[in-house]
PDB file of C-alpha atoms in Angstrom:
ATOM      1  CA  UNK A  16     280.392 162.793 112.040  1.00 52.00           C
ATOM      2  CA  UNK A  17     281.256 159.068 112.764  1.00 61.00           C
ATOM      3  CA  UNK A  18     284.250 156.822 113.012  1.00 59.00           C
ATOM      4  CA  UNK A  19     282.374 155.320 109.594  1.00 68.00           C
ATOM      5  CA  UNK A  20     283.082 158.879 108.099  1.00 67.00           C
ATOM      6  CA  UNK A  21     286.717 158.639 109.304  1.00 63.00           C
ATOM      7  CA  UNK A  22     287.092 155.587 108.004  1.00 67.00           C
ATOM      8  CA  UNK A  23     285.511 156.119 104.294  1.00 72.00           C
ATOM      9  CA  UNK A  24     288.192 159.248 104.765  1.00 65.00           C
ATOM     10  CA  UNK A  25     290.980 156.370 105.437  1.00 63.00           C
ATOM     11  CA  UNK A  26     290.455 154.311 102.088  1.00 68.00           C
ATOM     12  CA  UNK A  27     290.209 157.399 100.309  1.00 68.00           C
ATOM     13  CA  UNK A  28     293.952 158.000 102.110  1.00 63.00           C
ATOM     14  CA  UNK A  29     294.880 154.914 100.386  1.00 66.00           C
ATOM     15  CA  UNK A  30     294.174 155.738  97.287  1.00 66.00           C
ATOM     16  CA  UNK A  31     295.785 159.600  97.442  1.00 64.00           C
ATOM     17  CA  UNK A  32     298.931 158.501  98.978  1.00 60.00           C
ATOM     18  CA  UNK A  33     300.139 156.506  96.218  1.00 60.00           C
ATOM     19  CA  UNK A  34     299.429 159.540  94.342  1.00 60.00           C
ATOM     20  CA  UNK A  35     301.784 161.718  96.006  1.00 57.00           C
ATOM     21  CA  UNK A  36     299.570 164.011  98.784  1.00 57.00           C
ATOM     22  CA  UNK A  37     302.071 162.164 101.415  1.00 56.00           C
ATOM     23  CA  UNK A  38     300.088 164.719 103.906  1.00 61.00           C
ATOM     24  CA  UNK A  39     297.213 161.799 104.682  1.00 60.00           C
ATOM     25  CA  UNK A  40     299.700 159.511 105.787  1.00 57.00           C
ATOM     26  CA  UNK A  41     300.311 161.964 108.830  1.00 62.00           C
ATOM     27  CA  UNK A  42     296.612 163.121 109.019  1.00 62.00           C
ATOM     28  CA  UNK A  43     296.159 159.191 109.302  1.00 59.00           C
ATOM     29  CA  UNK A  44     297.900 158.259 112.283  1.00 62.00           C
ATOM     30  CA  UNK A  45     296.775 161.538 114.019  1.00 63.00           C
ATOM     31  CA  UNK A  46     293.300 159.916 113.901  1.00 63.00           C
ATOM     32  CA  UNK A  47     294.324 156.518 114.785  1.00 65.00           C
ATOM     33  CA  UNK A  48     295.936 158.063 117.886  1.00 72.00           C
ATOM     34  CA  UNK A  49     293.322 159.048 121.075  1.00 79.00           C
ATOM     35  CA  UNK A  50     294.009 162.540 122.282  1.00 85.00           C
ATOM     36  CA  UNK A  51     295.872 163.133 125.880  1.00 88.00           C
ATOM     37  CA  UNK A  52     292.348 163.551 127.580  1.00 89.00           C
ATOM     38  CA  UNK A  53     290.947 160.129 125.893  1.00 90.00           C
ATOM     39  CA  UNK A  54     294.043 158.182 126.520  1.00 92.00           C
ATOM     40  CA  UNK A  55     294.207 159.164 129.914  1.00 94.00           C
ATOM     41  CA  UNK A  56     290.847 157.871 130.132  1.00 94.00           C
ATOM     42  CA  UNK A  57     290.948 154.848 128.567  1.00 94.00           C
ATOM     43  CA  UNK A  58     294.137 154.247 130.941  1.00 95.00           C
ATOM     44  CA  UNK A  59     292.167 154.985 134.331  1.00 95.00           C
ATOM     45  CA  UNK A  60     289.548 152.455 133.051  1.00 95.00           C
ATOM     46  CA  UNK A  61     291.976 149.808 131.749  1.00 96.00           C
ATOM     47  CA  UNK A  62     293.185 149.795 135.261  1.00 96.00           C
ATOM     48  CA  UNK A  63     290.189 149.584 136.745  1.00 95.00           C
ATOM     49  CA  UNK A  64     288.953 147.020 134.330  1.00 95.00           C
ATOM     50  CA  UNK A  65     291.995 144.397 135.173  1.00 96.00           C
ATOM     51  CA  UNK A  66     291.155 144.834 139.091  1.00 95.00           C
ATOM     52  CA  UNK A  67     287.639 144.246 138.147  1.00 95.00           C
ATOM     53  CA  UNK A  68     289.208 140.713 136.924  1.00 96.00           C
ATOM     54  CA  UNK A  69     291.236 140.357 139.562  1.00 96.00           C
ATOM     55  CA  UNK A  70     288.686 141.075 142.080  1.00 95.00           C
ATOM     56  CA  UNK A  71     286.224 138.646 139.814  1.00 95.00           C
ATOM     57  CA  UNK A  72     288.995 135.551 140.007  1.00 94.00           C
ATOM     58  CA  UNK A  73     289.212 135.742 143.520  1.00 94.00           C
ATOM     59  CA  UNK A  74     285.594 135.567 144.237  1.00 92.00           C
ATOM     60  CA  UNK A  75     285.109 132.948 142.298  1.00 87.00           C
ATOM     61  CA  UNK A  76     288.354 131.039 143.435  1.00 87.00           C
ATOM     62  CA  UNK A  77     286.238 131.264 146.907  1.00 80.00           C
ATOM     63  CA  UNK A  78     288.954 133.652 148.372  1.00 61.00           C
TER      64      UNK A  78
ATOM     65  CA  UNK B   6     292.136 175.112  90.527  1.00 58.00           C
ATOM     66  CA  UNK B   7     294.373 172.762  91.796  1.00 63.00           C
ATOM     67  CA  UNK B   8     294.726 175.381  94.773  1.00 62.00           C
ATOM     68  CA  UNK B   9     291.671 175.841  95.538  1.00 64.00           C
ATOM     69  CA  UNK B  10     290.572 171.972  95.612  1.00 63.00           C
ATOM     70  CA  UNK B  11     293.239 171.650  97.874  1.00 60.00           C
ATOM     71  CA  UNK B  12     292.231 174.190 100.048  1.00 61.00           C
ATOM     72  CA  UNK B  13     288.788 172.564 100.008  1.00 62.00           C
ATOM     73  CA  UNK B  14     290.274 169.128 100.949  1.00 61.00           C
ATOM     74  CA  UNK B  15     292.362 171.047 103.683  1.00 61.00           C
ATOM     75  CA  UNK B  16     289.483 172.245 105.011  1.00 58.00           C
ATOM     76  CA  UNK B  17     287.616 168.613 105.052  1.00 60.00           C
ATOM     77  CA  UNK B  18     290.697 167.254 106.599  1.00 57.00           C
ATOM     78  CA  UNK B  19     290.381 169.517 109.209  1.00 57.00           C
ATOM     79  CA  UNK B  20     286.987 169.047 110.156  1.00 56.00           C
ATOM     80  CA  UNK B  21     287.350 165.008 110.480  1.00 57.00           C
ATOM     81  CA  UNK B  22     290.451 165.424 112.196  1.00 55.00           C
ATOM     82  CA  UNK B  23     288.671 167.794 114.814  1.00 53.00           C
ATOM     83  CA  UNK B  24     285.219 165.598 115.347  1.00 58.00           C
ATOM     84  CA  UNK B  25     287.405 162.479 115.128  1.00 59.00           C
ATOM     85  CA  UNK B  26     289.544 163.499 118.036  1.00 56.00           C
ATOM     86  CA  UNK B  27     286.253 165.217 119.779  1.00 61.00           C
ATOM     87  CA  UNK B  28     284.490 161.515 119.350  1.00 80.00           C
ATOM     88  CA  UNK B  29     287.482 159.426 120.415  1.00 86.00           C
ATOM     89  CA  UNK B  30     287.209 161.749 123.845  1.00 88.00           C
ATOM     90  CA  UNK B  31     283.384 160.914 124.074  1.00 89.00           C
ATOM     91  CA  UNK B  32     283.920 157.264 123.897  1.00 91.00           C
ATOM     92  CA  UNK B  33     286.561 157.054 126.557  1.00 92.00           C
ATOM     93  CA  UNK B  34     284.400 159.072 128.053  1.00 92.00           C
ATOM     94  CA  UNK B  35     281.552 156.438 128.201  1.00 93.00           C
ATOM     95  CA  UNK B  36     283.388 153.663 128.651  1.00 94.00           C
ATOM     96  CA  UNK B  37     285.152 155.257 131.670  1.00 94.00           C
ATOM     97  CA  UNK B  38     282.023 155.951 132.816  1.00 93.00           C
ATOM     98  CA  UNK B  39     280.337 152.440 131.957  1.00 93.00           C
ATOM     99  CA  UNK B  40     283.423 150.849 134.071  1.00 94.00           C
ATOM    100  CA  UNK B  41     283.739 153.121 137.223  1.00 93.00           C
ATOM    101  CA  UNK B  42     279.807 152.334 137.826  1.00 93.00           C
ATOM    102  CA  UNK B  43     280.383 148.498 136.831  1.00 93.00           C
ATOM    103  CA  UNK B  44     283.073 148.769 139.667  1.00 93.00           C
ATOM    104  CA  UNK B  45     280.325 150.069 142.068  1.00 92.00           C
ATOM    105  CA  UNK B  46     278.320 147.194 141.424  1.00 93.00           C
ATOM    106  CA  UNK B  47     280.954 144.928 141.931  1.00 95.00           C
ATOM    107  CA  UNK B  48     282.072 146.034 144.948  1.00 94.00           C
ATOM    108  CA  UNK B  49     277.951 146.171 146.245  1.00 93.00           C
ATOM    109  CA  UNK B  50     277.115 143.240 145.123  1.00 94.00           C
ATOM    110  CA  UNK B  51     280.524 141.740 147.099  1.00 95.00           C
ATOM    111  CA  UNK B  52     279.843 143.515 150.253  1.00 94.00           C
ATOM    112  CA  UNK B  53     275.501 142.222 149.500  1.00 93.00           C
ATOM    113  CA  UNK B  54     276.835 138.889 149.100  1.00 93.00           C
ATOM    114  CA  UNK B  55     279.056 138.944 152.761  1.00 93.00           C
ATOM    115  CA  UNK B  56     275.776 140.484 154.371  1.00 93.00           C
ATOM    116  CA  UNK B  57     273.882 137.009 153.284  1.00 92.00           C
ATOM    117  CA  UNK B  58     271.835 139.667 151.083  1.00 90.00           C
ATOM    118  CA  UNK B  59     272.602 137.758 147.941  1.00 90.00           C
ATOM    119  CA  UNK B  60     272.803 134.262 147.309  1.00 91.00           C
ATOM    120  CA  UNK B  61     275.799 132.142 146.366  1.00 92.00           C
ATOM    121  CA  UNK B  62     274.146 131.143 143.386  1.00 90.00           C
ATOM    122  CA  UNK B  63     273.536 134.788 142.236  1.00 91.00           C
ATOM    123  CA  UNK B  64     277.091 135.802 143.525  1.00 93.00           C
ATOM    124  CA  UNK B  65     278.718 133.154 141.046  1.00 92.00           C
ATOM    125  CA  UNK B  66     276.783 134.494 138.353  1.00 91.00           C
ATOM    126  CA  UNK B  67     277.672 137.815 139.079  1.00 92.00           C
ATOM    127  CA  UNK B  68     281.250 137.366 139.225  1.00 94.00           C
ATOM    128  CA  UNK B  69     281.117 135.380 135.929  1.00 92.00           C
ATOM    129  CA  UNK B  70     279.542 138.718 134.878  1.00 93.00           C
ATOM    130  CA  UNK B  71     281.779 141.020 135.890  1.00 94.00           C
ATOM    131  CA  UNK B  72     284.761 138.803 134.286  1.00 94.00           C
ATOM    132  CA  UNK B  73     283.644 139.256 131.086  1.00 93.00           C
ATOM    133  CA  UNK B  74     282.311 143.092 131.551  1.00 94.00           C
ATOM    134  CA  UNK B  75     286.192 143.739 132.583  1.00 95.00           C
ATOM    135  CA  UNK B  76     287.571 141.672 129.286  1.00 94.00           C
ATOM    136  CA  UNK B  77     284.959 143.571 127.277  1.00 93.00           C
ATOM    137  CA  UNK B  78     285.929 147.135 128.201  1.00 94.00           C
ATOM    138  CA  UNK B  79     289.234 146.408 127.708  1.00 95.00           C
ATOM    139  CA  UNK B  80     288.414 145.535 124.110  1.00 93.00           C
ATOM    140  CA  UNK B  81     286.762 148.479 123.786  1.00 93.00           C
ATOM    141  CA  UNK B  82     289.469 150.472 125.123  1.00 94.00           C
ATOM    142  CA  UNK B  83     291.707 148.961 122.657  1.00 93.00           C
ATOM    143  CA  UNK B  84     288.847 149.395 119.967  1.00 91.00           C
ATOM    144  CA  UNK B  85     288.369 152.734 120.512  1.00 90.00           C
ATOM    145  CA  UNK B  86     292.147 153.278 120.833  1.00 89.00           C
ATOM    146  CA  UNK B  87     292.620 152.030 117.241  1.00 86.00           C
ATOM    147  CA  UNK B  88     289.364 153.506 115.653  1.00 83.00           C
ATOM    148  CA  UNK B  89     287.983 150.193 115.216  1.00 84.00           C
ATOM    149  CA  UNK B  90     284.199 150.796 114.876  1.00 85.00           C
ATOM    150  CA  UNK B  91     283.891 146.665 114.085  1.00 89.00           C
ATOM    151  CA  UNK B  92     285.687 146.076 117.311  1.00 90.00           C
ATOM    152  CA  UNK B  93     283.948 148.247 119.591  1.00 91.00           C
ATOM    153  CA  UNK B  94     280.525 146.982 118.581  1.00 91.00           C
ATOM    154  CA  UNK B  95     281.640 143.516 118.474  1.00 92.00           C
ATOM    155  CA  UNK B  96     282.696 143.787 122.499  1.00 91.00           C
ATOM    156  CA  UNK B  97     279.772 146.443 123.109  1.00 91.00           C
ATOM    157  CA  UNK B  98     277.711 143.824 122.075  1.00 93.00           C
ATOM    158  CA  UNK B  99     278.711 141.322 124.294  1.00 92.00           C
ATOM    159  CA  UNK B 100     278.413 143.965 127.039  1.00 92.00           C
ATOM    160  CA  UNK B 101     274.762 144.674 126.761  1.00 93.00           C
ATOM    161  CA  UNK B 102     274.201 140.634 126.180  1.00 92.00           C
ATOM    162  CA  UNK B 103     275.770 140.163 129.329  1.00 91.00           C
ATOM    163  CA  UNK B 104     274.128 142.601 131.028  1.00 91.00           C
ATOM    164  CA  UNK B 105     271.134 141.075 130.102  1.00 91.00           C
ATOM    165  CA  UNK B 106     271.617 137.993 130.881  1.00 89.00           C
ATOM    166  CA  UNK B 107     272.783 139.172 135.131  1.00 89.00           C
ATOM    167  CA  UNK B 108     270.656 141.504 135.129  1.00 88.00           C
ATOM    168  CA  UNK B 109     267.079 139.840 136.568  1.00 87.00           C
ATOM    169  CA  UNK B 110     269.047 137.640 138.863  1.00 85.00           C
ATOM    170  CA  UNK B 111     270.852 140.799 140.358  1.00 86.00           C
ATOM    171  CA  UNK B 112     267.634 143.540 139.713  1.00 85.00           C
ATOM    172  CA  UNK B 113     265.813 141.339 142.610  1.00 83.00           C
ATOM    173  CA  UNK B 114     268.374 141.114 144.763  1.00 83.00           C
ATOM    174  CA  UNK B 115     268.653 144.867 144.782  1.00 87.00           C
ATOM    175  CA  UNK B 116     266.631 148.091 143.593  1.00 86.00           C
ATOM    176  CA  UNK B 117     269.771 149.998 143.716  1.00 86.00           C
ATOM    177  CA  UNK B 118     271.600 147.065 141.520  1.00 90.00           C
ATOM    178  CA  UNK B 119     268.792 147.433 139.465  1.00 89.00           C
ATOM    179  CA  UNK B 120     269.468 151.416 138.813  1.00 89.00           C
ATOM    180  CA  UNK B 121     273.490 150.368 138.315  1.00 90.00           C
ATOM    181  CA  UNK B 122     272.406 148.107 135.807  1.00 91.00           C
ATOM    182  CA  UNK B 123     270.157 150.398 133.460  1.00 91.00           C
ATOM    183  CA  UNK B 124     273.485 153.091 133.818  1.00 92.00           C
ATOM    184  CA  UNK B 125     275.744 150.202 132.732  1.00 92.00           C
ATOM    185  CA  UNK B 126     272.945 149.077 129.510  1.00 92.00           C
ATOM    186  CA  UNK B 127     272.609 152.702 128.505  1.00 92.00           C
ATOM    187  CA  UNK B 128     276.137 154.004 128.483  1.00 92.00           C
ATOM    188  CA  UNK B 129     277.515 150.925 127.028  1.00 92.00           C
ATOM    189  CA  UNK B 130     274.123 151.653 124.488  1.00 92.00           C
ATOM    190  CA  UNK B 131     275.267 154.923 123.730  1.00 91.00           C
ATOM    191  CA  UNK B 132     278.803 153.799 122.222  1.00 90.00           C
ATOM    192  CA  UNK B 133     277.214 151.815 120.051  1.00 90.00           C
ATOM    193  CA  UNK B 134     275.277 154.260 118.960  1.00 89.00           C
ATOM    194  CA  UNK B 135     277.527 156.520 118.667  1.00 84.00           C
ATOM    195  CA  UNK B 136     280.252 153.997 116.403  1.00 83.00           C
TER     196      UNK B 136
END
């Protein structure tokens, strides 16, 4: 299963809501939003990601 | 009838919720993964470059490198965060072209770069395969 599966599941969202299965609207946005575990994730390496700037700017600014 | 197809559509439901969440956890997985040994290589090639055992030429393109590996994961976070699958290949992409690009100049300044590097390629290889 892919996030091109999910997605092909999303459009066909679109067209059911209208109809009245107001169910996918909530199924929806729990697959747009990561689970605890993959948030926390992505959080740890955001972080670590803008220090990797940081740490980038400075070398370059010759500090 | 009607019950039973929505039973059936229940069930569907259920399954792409599950391996959607299950995925979402796999790519955060790899890109955590991708960054903490990107962060490695940073700090080796820093620590190299302070040790005269890389030169300031290779050092500046490193640095550029890292620069746009950090912007490029956090596009992906954000990608993978809104179940973009255009997204995340768009900054995967310009991942493994960076990569490339660093990657002779740093290779022969180190084996052990070298290794970090392939890691780096294959994770960041894996997400796209896997969006």
């Amino acid at each position: 299963m892919t996030i091109g599966d999910v997605e092909t599941y999303v459009k066909l969202e679109g067209i059911l809501v209208p109809l009245g299965i107001g169910a996918f609207q909530d199924i929806r946005d729990a697959i747009h939003t990561p689970s605890k575990e993959a948030e926390a994730l992505l959080k740890e390496s955001d972080a670590s990601a803008l220090e990797m700037i940081r740490i980038a700017q400075e070398e370059r600014n010759g500090r | 009838m009607t019950r039973r197809l929505l039973a059936k559509t229940n069930l569907i439901v259920f399954c792409l919720l599950v391996s959607a969440c299950a995925n979402t956890v796999r790519l955060a997985q790899l890109s955590k993964t991708g960054q903490d040994v990107g962060r490695r290589l940073q700090n080796a090639e820093i620590s190299a470059h302070k040790a005269n055992l890389v030169t300031d030429e290779v050092h500046e393109k490193a640095q550029h490198f890292f620069q746009v590996f950090g912007e490029q994961t956090l596009n992906i976070n954000n990608a993978i965060r809104a179940g973009s699958r255009k997204d995340i290949q768009a900054a995967g992409n310009i991942i493994i072209d960076a990569i490339d690009q660093v990657a002779t100049d740093l290779g022969a300044a180190s084996s052990q770069f070298a290794i970090w590097i392939v890691i780096i390629r294959s994770t960041f290889s894996t997400i796209l395969a896997l969006v």
